[in-house]
Amino acid sequence: MNNNLKLKLMWGACLLLVAIIVIAIVREPTTGAPPGEWGPLTPGSPAANSPNLIPNGGFEGARMALWTHRQNVLVLPSRLPDGTMDTELPEGVIDPKGGRTGGAFRLGDQRAKRAEVVASWTKPITHCDWFFDGYARAAVKRGTGWVGIEFVFEDDKGQRIASYLSWSGLNGGRPEAQPGRLLREMAPADGGWGRVPIRTGHDLQQNGLEMPRKPAFLVVKLCLSLEDAHADAWFEDLDLRDMRMGR
């Protein structure tokens, strides 16, 4: 092989290598971002283009579709001297002006010696790769407790596999640690709101949430816990998105 042919082959190989590198840099990925790495919800990002799976997550409508309410009273109610009961846990409603920019879900005028009030929404799932977000705030008239948003991964029998509770304390109250539950205090937000501080399933596992087996359901819970307390709580801008959509 003469020197001119060798030189041409070398230049050809170099040009091919450069072309491959340029294509790899500029072309749009077809498999999407790695788990938990979508970044901020900016226009055009995969996370922003993926729909919010919670119906009326901003609570702008008049009804809460597919939500279940539960009151777990841990100390039996008793009658106060004025004839009223010391435990009153009315069902939550949408407060059209209670949110950050509009409506919010309100657990209003909640009174109990010791109780927990929960509104929950359930979705069947096949994986653990999700984006979470949400806001909560509370006003306590007396007593202690906490307000929180919890994401619970359940098996096909409805048993908890693992959960993540983002919470804010009321007058020093705090949730009890439980096996398989990752606890994180809410991040402060404007207007006295707290915001979910960790927002993807990948981030949760990086922060210590163990997933010993594959889940069948994801349950979103809006929680208010009371210890000899009288309080109100609001929840707003709930956001649940499938991180695998579009990959």
mmCIF file of C-alpha atoms in Angstrom:
data_model
loop_
_atom_site.group_PDB
_atom_site.id
_atom_site.type_symbol
_atom_site.label_atom_id
_atom_site.label_comp_id
_atom_site.label_asym_id
_atom_site.label_seq_id
_atom_site.Cartn_x
_atom_site.Cartn_y
_atom_site.Cartn_z
ATOM 1 C CA MET A 1 0.000 0.000 0.000
ATOM 2 C CA ASN A 2 1.510 3.361 -1.036
ATOM 3 C CA ASN A 3 1.872 6.324 1.314
ATOM 4 C CA ASN A 4 -0.830 8.423 -0.413
ATOM 5 C CA LEU A 5 -3.442 5.694 0.079
ATOM 6 C CA LYS A 6 -2.453 5.264 3.749
ATOM 7 C CA LEU A 7 -2.782 9.025 4.284
ATOM 8 C CA LYS A 8 -6.234 9.098 2.671
ATOM 9 C CA LEU A 9 -7.423 6.209 4.838
ATOM 10 C CA MET A 10 -6.143 7.921 7.982
ATOM 11 C CA TRP A 11 -7.926 11.171 7.085
ATOM 12 C CA GLY A 12 -11.094 9.255 6.291
ATOM 13 C CA ALA A 13 -11.018 7.486 9.646
ATOM 14 C CA CYS A 14 -10.477 10.811 11.453
ATOM 15 C CA LEU A 15 -13.404 12.445 9.662
ATOM 16 C CA LEU A 16 -15.677 9.487 10.465
ATOM 17 C CA LEU A 17 -14.714 9.672 14.144
ATOM 18 C CA VAL A 18 -15.427 13.413 14.257
ATOM 19 C CA ALA A 19 -18.810 12.880 12.593
ATOM 20 C CA ILE A 20 -19.766 10.211 15.156
ATOM 21 C CA ILE A 21 -18.814 12.504 18.054
ATOM 22 C CA VAL A 22 -20.785 15.444 16.636
ATOM 23 C CA ILE A 23 -23.903 13.324 16.084
ATOM 24 C CA ALA A 24 -23.693 11.942 19.623
ATOM 25 C CA ILE A 25 -23.472 15.474 21.047
ATOM 26 C CA VAL A 26 -26.164 17.266 19.080
ATOM 27 C CA ARG A 27 -28.832 14.649 18.502
ATOM 28 C CA GLU A 28 -31.685 14.399 21.003
ATOM 29 C CA PRO A 29 -31.587 11.325 23.250
ATOM 30 C CA THR A 30 -34.198 8.698 22.518
ATOM 31 C CA THR A 31 -34.167 6.942 25.879
ATOM 32 C CA GLY A 32 -34.798 9.946 28.150
ATOM 33 C CA ALA A 33 -32.962 11.011 31.282
ATOM 34 C CA PRO A 34 -31.630 8.574 33.864
ATOM 35 C CA PRO A 35 -33.918 7.922 36.848
ATOM 36 C CA GLY A 36 -34.478 11.033 38.950
ATOM 37 C CA GLU A 37 -32.588 13.394 36.625
ATOM 38 C CA TRP A 38 -35.251 15.373 34.804
ATOM 39 C CA GLY A 39 -34.339 18.557 36.620
ATOM 40 C CA PRO A 40 -36.691 21.530 37.065
ATOM 41 C CA LEU A 41 -40.157 21.481 35.534
ATOM 42 C CA THR A 42 -39.305 23.933 32.762
ATOM 43 C CA PRO A 43 -41.322 24.177 29.517
ATOM 44 C CA GLY A 44 -40.199 21.518 27.076
ATOM 45 C CA SER A 45 -38.560 19.237 29.638
ATOM 46 C CA PRO A 46 -39.751 15.600 29.772
ATOM 47 C CA ALA A 47 -41.138 16.129 33.275
ATOM 48 C CA ALA A 48 -43.133 19.168 32.207
ATOM 49 C CA ASN A 49 -44.503 17.313 29.187
ATOM 50 C CA SER A 50 -45.567 14.322 31.267
ATOM 51 C CA PRO A 51 -49.112 14.872 32.636
ATOM 52 C CA ASN A 52 -49.954 15.322 36.287
ATOM 53 C CA LEU A 53 -51.734 12.080 37.180
ATOM 54 C CA ILE A 54 -53.656 13.461 40.189
ATOM 55 C CA PRO A 55 -57.067 14.741 39.067
ATOM 56 C CA ASN A 56 -57.584 18.380 40.071
ATOM 57 C CA GLY A 57 -54.229 18.432 41.899
ATOM 58 C CA GLY A 58 -54.502 22.205 42.260
ATOM 59 C CA PHE A 59 -57.987 21.875 43.868
ATOM 60 C CA GLU A 60 -59.519 24.473 41.601
ATOM 61 C CA GLY A 61 -62.699 22.462 40.964
ATOM 62 C CA ALA A 62 -65.648 21.915 43.246
ATOM 63 C CA ARG A 63 -65.105 18.188 43.885
ATOM 64 C CA MET A 64 -62.315 15.817 44.938
ATOM 65 C CA ALA A 65 -62.698 12.811 42.666
ATOM 66 C CA LEU A 66 -61.531 9.363 43.840
ATOM 67 C CA TRP A 67 -60.290 10.511 47.263
ATOM 68 C CA THR A 68 -61.008 8.524 50.442
ATOM 69 C CA HIS A 69 -61.289 10.126 53.899
ATOM 70 C CA ARG A 70 -60.354 8.349 57.113
ATOM 71 C CA GLN A 71 -60.284 9.396 60.773
ATOM 72 C CA ASN A 72 -58.118 7.351 63.125
ATOM 73 C CA VAL A 73 -59.160 8.308 66.678
ATOM 74 C CA LEU A 74 -56.571 7.013 69.157
ATOM 75 C CA VAL A 75 -58.163 8.369 72.371
ATOM 76 C CA LEU A 76 -61.917 7.980 72.818
ATOM 77 C CA PRO A 77 -63.871 11.264 72.675
ATOM 78 C CA SER A 78 -65.254 12.797 75.867
ATOM 79 C CA ARG A 79 -67.743 15.566 76.586
ATOM 80 C CA LEU A 80 -66.469 19.009 77.556
ATOM 81 C CA PRO A 81 -68.069 21.163 80.319
ATOM 82 C CA ASP A 82 -69.941 23.217 77.714
ATOM 83 C CA GLY A 83 -71.599 20.057 76.394
ATOM 84 C CA THR A 84 -69.554 19.703 73.186
ATOM 85 C CA MET A 85 -67.284 16.764 72.406
ATOM 86 C CA ASP A 86 -63.514 17.190 72.600
ATOM 87 C CA THR A 87 -63.146 15.309 69.294
ATOM 88 C CA GLU A 88 -64.680 16.727 66.109
ATOM 89 C CA LEU A 89 -63.137 15.681 62.799
ATOM 90 C CA PRO A 90 -65.268 17.001 59.923
ATOM 91 C CA GLU A 91 -64.521 15.711 56.423
ATOM 92 C CA GLY A 92 -62.236 17.892 54.341
ATOM 93 C CA VAL A 93 -63.521 20.152 51.567
ATOM 94 C CA ILE A 94 -62.113 22.310 48.797
ATOM 95 C CA ASP A 95 -61.475 25.860 49.973
ATOM 96 C CA PRO A 96 -61.722 28.000 46.801
ATOM 97 C CA LYS A 97 -59.522 30.785 48.206
ATOM 98 C CA GLY A 98 -57.304 28.857 50.615
ATOM 99 C CA GLY A 99 -54.451 28.022 48.228
ATOM 100 C CA ARG A 100 -51.298 29.751 47.134
ATOM 101 C CA THR A 101 -52.939 31.111 43.990
ATOM 102 C CA GLY A 102 -56.484 29.744 44.205
ATOM 103 C CA GLY A 103 -58.114 26.674 45.675
ATOM 104 C CA ALA A 104 -56.788 24.227 48.257
ATOM 105 C CA PHE A 105 -58.013 21.128 50.055
ATOM 106 C CA ARG A 106 -58.817 22.029 53.654
ATOM 107 C CA LEU A 107 -59.119 19.874 56.745
ATOM 108 C CA GLY A 108 -60.897 22.526 58.767
ATOM 109 C CA ASP A 109 -61.811 22.904 62.435
ATOM 110 C CA GLN A 110 -60.225 19.587 63.458
ATOM 111 C CA ARG A 111 -60.286 18.875 67.215
ATOM 112 C CA ALA A 112 -59.110 15.770 69.055
ATOM 113 C CA LYS A 113 -57.419 14.501 72.189
ATOM 114 C CA ARG A 114 -55.335 12.301 69.927
ATOM 115 C CA ALA A 115 -56.192 11.465 66.318
ATOM 116 C CA GLU A 116 -54.985 11.406 62.746
ATOM 117 C CA VAL A 117 -57.059 12.540 59.766
ATOM 118 C CA VAL A 118 -56.114 11.329 56.277
ATOM 119 C CA ALA A 119 -57.404 11.895 52.747
ATOM 120 C CA SER A 120 -55.902 9.365 50.316
ATOM 121 C CA TRP A 121 -55.786 8.740 46.564
ATOM 122 C CA THR A 122 -54.537 5.478 45.007
ATOM 123 C CA LYS A 123 -53.006 4.615 41.634
ATOM 124 C CA PRO A 124 -51.992 1.147 40.326
ATOM 125 C CA ILE A 125 -48.306 1.176 39.286
ATOM 126 C CA THR A 126 -45.669 -1.137 37.797
ATOM 127 C CA HIS A 127 -42.427 0.650 38.778
ATOM 128 C CA CYS A 128 -40.883 3.025 41.365
ATOM 129 C CA ASP A 129 -39.702 5.880 39.137
ATOM 130 C CA TRP A 130 -41.965 8.874 39.893
ATOM 131 C CA PHE A 131 -41.847 12.636 40.311
ATOM 132 C CA PHE A 132 -43.571 13.987 43.446
ATOM 133 C CA ASP A 133 -44.445 17.509 44.538
ATOM 134 C CA GLY A 134 -46.929 19.246 46.811
ATOM 135 C CA TYR A 135 -47.490 21.967 49.411
ATOM 136 C CA ALA A 136 -49.098 22.027 52.863
ATOM 137 C CA ARG A 137 -49.658 24.497 55.685
ATOM 138 C CA ALA A 138 -51.534 24.499 58.981
ATOM 139 C CA ALA A 139 -52.845 26.865 61.644
ATOM 140 C CA VAL A 140 -53.025 25.512 65.189
ATOM 141 C CA LYS A 141 -55.266 27.127 67.826
ATOM 142 C CA ARG A 142 -54.007 24.901 70.646
ATOM 143 C CA GLY A 143 -52.077 21.706 71.240
ATOM 144 C CA THR A 144 -49.440 20.016 69.106
ATOM 145 C CA GLY A 145 -49.288 17.802 66.038
ATOM 146 C CA TRP A 146 -48.011 17.798 62.473
ATOM 147 C CA VAL A 147 -49.213 18.187 58.899
ATOM 148 C CA GLY A 148 -47.771 16.156 56.038
ATOM 149 C CA ILE A 149 -47.945 14.652 52.560
ATOM 150 C CA GLU A 150 -47.068 10.950 52.387
ATOM 151 C CA PHE A 151 -46.348 8.748 49.365
ATOM 152 C CA VAL A 152 -46.907 5.076 50.168
ATOM 153 C CA PHE A 153 -45.815 2.144 47.988
ATOM 154 C CA GLU A 154 -48.104 -0.856 48.575
ATOM 155 C CA ASP A 155 -48.134 -4.471 47.412
ATOM 156 C CA ASP A 156 -51.006 -6.164 45.579
ATOM 157 C CA LYS A 157 -52.726 -6.848 48.922
ATOM 158 C CA GLY A 158 -52.646 -3.186 49.945
ATOM 159 C CA GLN A 159 -49.873 -3.714 52.506
ATOM 160 C CA ARG A 160 -47.215 -1.037 52.835
ATOM 161 C CA ILE A 161 -43.831 -1.842 51.324
ATOM 162 C CA ALA A 162 -42.227 1.558 51.908
ATOM 163 C CA SER A 163 -43.320 5.164 52.339
ATOM 164 C CA TYR A 164 -42.036 8.733 52.304
ATOM 165 C CA LEU A 165 -43.562 11.332 54.635
ATOM 166 C CA SER A 166 -42.819 15.025 54.151
ATOM 167 C CA TRP A 167 -44.031 16.882 57.250
ATOM 168 C CA SER A 168 -44.150 20.147 59.206
ATOM 169 C CA GLY A 169 -44.541 20.249 62.997
ATOM 170 C CA LEU A 170 -47.226 22.152 64.904
ATOM 171 C CA ASN A 171 -45.994 23.592 68.214
ATOM 172 C CA GLY A 172 -43.162 21.048 68.318
ATOM 173 C CA GLY A 173 -45.138 18.005 67.206
ATOM 174 C CA ARG A 174 -43.481 15.460 64.937
ATOM 175 C CA PRO A 175 -44.367 12.070 63.407
ATOM 176 C CA GLU A 176 -43.118 8.853 64.939
ATOM 177 C CA ALA A 177 -40.506 6.870 63.040
ATOM 178 C CA GLN A 178 -41.810 3.639 61.518
ATOM 179 C CA PRO A 179 -40.008 0.773 59.767
ATOM 180 C CA GLY A 180 -39.811 1.399 56.043
ATOM 181 C CA ARG A 181 -40.867 5.071 56.294
ATOM 182 C CA LEU A 182 -38.496 7.833 55.189
ATOM 183 C CA LEU A 183 -39.144 11.106 57.071
ATOM 184 C CA ARG A 184 -38.150 14.554 55.793
ATOM 185 C CA GLU A 185 -39.255 17.948 57.055
ATOM 186 C CA MET A 186 -40.949 20.127 54.462
ATOM 187 C CA ALA A 187 -38.915 22.852 52.805
ATOM 188 C CA PRO A 188 -40.122 26.371 53.704
ATOM 189 C CA ALA A 189 -42.073 28.117 50.934
ATOM 190 C CA ASP A 190 -43.682 31.562 50.617
ATOM 191 C CA GLY A 191 -46.828 32.401 52.560
ATOM 192 C CA GLY A 192 -46.210 29.963 55.407
ATOM 193 C CA TRP A 193 -46.419 26.922 53.127
ATOM 194 C CA GLY A 194 -44.128 23.916 53.285
ATOM 195 C CA ARG A 195 -43.088 22.028 50.151
ATOM 196 C CA VAL A 196 -42.122 18.404 49.538
ATOM 197 C CA PRO A 197 -38.293 18.588 49.582
ATOM 198 C CA ILE A 198 -37.397 15.386 47.664
ATOM 199 C CA ARG A 199 -39.206 14.892 44.390
ATOM 200 C CA THR A 200 -38.354 11.629 42.612
ATOM 201 C CA GLY A 201 -38.430 7.946 43.472
ATOM 202 C CA HIS A 202 -34.732 7.809 42.550
ATOM 203 C CA ASP A 203 -33.967 10.595 45.046
ATOM 204 C CA LEU A 204 -35.876 8.774 47.770
ATOM 205 C CA GLN A 205 -33.809 5.627 47.306
ATOM 206 C CA GLN A 206 -30.620 7.727 47.280
ATOM 207 C CA ASN A 207 -31.728 9.184 50.642
ATOM 208 C CA GLY A 208 -32.342 5.815 52.285
ATOM 209 C CA LEU A 209 -35.793 4.599 51.233
ATOM 210 C CA GLU A 210 -35.563 0.840 50.792
ATOM 211 C CA MET A 211 -37.847 -0.917 48.288
ATOM 212 C CA PRO A 212 -37.595 -4.629 49.186
ATOM 213 C CA ARG A 213 -40.099 -5.717 46.542
ATOM 214 C CA LYS A 214 -41.951 -4.372 43.538
ATOM 215 C CA PRO A 215 -45.023 -2.260 44.405
ATOM 216 C CA ALA A 216 -48.495 -2.615 42.898
ATOM 217 C CA PHE A 217 -50.013 0.654 44.152
ATOM 218 C CA LEU A 218 -48.895 4.196 44.957
ATOM 219 C CA VAL A 219 -51.030 5.997 47.552
ATOM 220 C CA VAL A 220 -50.909 9.766 48.089
ATOM 221 C CA LYS A 221 -51.955 10.745 51.619
ATOM 222 C CA LEU A 222 -52.780 14.183 52.996
ATOM 223 C CA CYS A 223 -52.325 13.940 56.756
ATOM 224 C CA LEU A 224 -53.087 15.963 59.874
ATOM 225 C CA SER A 225 -52.077 14.535 63.261
ATOM 226 C CA LEU A 226 -53.451 16.051 66.501
ATOM 227 C CA GLU A 227 -52.314 15.792 70.128
ATOM 228 C CA ASP A 228 -54.873 17.497 72.413
ATOM 229 C CA ALA A 229 -55.169 19.984 69.577
ATOM 230 C CA HIS A 230 -57.487 22.194 67.554
ATOM 231 C CA ALA A 231 -56.121 22.978 64.082
ATOM 232 C CA ASP A 232 -56.771 23.566 60.378
ATOM 233 C CA ALA A 233 -54.664 22.281 57.473
ATOM 234 C CA TRP A 234 -54.503 23.101 53.758
ATOM 235 C CA PHE A 235 -52.958 21.169 50.860
ATOM 236 C CA GLU A 236 -52.192 22.564 47.415
ATOM 237 C CA ASP A 237 -50.548 21.899 44.021
ATOM 238 C CA LEU A 238 -50.147 18.125 44.308
ATOM 239 C CA ASP A 239 -48.107 16.758 41.416
ATOM 240 C CA LEU A 240 -47.429 13.126 40.470
ATOM 241 C CA ARG A 241 -45.721 12.321 37.149
ATOM 242 C CA ASP A 242 -44.437 9.141 35.531
ATOM 243 C CA MET A 243 -40.661 9.468 35.072
ATOM 244 C CA ARG A 244 -40.636 6.677 32.490
ATOM 245 C CA MET A 245 -43.165 8.258 30.160
ATOM 246 C CA GLY A 246 -41.598 9.201 26.830
ATOM 247 C CA ARG A 247 -38.434 7.148 27.320
#
